Tab-separated table of C-alpha atoms in Angstrom:
chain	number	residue	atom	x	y	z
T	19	UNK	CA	-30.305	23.353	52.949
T	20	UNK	CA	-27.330	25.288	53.308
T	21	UNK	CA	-24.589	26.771	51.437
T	22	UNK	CA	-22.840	23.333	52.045
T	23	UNK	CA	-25.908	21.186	50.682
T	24	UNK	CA	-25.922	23.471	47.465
T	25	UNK	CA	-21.411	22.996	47.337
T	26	UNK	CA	-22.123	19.425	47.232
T	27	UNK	CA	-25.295	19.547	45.086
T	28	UNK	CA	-23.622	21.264	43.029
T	29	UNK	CA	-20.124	19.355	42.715
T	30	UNK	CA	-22.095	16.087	42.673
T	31	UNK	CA	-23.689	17.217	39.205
T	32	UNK	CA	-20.318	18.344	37.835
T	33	UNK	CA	-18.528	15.237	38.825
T	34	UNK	CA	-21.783	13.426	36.881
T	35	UNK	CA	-21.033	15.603	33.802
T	36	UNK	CA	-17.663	14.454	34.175
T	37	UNK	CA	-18.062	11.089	34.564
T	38	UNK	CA	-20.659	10.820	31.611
T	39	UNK	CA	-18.262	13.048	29.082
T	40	UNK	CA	-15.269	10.616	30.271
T	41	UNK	CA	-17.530	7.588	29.486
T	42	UNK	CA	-18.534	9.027	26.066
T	43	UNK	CA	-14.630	9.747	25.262
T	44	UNK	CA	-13.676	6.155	25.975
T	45	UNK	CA	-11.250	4.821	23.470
T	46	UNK	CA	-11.093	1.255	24.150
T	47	UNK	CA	-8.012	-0.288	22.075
T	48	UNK	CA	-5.969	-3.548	22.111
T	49	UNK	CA	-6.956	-7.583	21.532
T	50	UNK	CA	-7.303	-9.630	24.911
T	51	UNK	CA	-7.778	-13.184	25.702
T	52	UNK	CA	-10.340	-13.950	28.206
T	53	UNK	CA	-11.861	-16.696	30.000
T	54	UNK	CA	-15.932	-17.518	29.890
T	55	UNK	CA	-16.543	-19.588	33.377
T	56	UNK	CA	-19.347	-21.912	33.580
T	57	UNK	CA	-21.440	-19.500	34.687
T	58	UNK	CA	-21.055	-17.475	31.520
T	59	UNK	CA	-19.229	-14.301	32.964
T	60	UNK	CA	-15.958	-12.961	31.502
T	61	UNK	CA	-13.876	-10.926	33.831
T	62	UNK	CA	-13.030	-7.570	32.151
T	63	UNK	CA	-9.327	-6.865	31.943
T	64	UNK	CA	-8.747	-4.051	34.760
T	65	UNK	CA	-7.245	-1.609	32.194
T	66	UNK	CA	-10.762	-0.989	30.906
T	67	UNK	CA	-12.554	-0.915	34.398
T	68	UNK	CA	-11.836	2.649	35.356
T	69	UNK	CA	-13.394	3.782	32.132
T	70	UNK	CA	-16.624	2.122	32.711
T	71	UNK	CA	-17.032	3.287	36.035
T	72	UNK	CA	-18.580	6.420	34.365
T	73	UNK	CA	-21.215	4.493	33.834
T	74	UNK	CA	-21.499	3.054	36.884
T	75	UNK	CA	-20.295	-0.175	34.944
T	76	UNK	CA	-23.764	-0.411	33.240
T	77	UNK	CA	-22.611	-2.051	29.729
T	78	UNK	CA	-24.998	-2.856	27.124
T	79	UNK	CA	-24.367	-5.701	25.209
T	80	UNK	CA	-26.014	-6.407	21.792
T	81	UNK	CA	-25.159	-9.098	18.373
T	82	UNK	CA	-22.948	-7.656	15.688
T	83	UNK	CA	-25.369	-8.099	12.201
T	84	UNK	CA	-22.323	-8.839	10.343
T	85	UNK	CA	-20.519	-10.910	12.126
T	86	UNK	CA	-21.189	-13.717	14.889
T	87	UNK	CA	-19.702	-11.669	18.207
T	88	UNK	CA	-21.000	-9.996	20.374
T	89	UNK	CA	-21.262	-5.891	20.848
T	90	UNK	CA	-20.251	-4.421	24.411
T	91	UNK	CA	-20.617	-0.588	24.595
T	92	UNK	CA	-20.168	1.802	27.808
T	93	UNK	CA	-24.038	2.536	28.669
T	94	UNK	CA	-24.041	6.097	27.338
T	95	UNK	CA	-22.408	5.116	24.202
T	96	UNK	CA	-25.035	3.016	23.599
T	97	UNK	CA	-27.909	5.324	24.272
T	98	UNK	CA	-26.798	7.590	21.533
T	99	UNK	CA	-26.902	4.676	18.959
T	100	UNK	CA	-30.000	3.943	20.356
T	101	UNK	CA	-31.445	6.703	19.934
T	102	UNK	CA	-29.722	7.305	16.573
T	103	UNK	CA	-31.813	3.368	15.537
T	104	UNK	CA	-34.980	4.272	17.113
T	105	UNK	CA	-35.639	7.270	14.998
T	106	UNK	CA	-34.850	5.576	11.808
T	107	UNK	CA	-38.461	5.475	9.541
T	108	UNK	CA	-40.311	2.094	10.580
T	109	UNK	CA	-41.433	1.841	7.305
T	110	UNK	CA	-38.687	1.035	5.906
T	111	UNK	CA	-37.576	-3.101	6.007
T	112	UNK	CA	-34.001	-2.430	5.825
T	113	UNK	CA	-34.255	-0.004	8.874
T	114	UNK	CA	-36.476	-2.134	10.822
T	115	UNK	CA	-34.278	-5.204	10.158
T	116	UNK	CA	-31.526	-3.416	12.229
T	117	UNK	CA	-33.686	-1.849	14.911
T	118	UNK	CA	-34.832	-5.644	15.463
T	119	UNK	CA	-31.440	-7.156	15.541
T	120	UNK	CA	-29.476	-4.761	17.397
T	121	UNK	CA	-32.263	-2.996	19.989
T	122	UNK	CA	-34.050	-6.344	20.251
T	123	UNK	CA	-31.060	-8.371	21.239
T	124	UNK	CA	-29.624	-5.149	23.478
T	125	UNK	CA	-28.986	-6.408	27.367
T	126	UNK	CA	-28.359	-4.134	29.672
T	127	UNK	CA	-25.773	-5.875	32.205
T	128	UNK	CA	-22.951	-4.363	34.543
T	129	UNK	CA	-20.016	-5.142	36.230
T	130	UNK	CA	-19.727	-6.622	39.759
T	131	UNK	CA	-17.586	-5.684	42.552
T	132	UNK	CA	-15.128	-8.551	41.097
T	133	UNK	CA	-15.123	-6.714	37.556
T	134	UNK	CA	-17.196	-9.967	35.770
T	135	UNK	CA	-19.825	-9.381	33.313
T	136	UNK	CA	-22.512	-12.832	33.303
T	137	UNK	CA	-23.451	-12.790	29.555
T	138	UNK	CA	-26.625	-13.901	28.757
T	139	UNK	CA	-26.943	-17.468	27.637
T	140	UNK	CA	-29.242	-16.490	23.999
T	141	UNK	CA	-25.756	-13.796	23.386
T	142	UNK	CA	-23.631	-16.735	23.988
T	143	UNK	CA	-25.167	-18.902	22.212
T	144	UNK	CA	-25.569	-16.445	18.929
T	145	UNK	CA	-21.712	-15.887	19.379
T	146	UNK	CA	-20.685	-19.510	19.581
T	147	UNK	CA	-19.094	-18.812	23.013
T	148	UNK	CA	-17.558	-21.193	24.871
T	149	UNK	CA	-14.983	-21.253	27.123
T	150	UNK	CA	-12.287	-18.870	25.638
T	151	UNK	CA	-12.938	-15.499	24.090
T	152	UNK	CA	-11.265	-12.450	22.086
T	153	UNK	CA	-11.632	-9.333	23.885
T	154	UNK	CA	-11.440	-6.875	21.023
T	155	UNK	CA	-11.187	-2.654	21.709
T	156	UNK	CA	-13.198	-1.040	18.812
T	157	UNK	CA	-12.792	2.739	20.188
T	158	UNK	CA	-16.163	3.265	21.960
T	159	UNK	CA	-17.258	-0.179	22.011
T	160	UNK	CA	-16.077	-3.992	22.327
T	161	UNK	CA	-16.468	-6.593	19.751
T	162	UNK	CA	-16.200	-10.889	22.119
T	163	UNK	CA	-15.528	-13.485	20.003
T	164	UNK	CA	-15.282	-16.555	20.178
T	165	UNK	CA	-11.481	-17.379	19.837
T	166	UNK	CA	-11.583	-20.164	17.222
T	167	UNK	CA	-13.583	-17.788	15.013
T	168	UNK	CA	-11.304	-14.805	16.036
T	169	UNK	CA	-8.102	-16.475	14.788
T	170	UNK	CA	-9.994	-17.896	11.431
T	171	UNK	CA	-11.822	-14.590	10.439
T	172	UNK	CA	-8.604	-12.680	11.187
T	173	UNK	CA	-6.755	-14.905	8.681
T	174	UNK	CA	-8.791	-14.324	6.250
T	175	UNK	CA	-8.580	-10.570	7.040
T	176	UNK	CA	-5.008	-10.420	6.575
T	177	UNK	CA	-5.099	-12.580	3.511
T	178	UNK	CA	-7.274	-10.448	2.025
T	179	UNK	CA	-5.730	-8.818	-1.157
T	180	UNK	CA	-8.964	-6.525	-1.736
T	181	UNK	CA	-7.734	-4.305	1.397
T	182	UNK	CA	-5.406	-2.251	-0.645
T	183	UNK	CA	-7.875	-1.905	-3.544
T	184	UNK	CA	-8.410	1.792	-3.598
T	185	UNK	CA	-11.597	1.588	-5.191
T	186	UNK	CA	-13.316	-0.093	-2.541
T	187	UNK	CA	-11.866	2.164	0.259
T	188	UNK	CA	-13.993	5.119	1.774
T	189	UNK	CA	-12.097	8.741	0.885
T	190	UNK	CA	-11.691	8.638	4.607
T	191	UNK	CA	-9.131	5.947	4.460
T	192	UNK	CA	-7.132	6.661	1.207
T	193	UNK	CA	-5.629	10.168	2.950
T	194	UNK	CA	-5.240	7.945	6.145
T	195	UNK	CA	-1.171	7.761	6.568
T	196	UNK	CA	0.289	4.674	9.399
C-alpha cells in the first residue's frame, strides 16, 4: 500500500472518530407528530436524520420502565447505557429487574434509504401504538408515544402542583434559572 492507501486509511478512521463523537453529542430536542403506517414504521422527521447518520442510522429502541413509550437512542448512545446495565451486580433483584426490561426488550433497528424506522410489533404493542405518535427529543435519546397518552400524561404534568415543591427537586434543579 502506498502513501495514498495509508492518507485514506488514515482519514477514514478520523472521519469514524468523528462521526461516532458527533453521534455521542447528539442533542435531540423538540415534540413532533408522526404517522405509524400499517406496516408499523414511523418516518423520522429529517431534522434528526443527519445526526443519526453517525451511526450509520443503527437506532436501538427499548420500553421506558416508567412509562408506556417507547426508548429510541443513536446506537452508540445506547452502548454506553448498555454497558453501564450490564455491569450492574446480578444479584441484586432491583438491578436485574432493569437489565431484563430495558436490555431484554432492546431492538436494534435502522433507518432506510426513505428515513422510516419499522418498529417491532411486541414495542408497539407495549406502547399502545397505533396510528399517530409523539415524537419526543430527550437530549441523547427519543421517548414515541402514543398521542392519546401523550396529550393525557402531559396534562397531568402541567397540572401538577408538586413540580415547584422544592423538597422533592434534585439540588441540580433548584440552582437551575429559565
Amino acid at each position: 500500500m502506498g502513501d495514498c492507501g495509508i492518507f485514506l486509511g488514515m482519514k477514514s478512521a478520523i472521519l469514524s472518530k468523528k462521526r461516532n463523537a458527533k453521534s455521542e453529542g447528539n442533542m435531540f430536542r423538540g415534540v413532533n407528530a408522526i404517522n405509524i403506517d400499517a406496516k408499523g414504521r414511523i418516518i423520522m422527521p429529517t431534522r434528526y436524520r443527519e445526526s443519526l447518520k453517525g451511526d450509520n442510522g443503527h437506532i436501538v429502541i427499548t420500553i421506558d420502565t416508567e412509562e408506556r413509550c417507547l426508548l429510541l437512542y443513536p446506537f452508540t448512545a445506547w452502548e454506553a447505557i448498555e454497558n453501564k446495565l450490564t455491569a450492574l451486580p446480578s444479584f441484586n433483584s432491583k438491578a436485574r429487574r432493569i437489565q431484563r426490561l430495558l436490555i431484554g426488550h432492546a431492538t436494534e433497528c435502522e433507518l432506510d434509504k426513505s428515513g422510516r424506522i419499522l418498529l417491532p410489533h411486541l414495542l408497539r404493542e407495549y406502547a399502545g401504538l397505533t396510528k399517530i405518535a409523539v415524537l419526543v427529543g430527550q437530549g441523547q435519546k427519543f421517548e414515541l408515544w402514543d398521542d392519546a397518552l401523550w396529550q393525557a400524561r402531559r396534562e397531568e404534568w402541567l397540572s401538577e402542583e408538586s413540580l415547584l415543591d422544592d423538597a422533592q427537586l434534585p439540588d441540580e434543579l433548584k440552582s437551575l434559572s429559565l
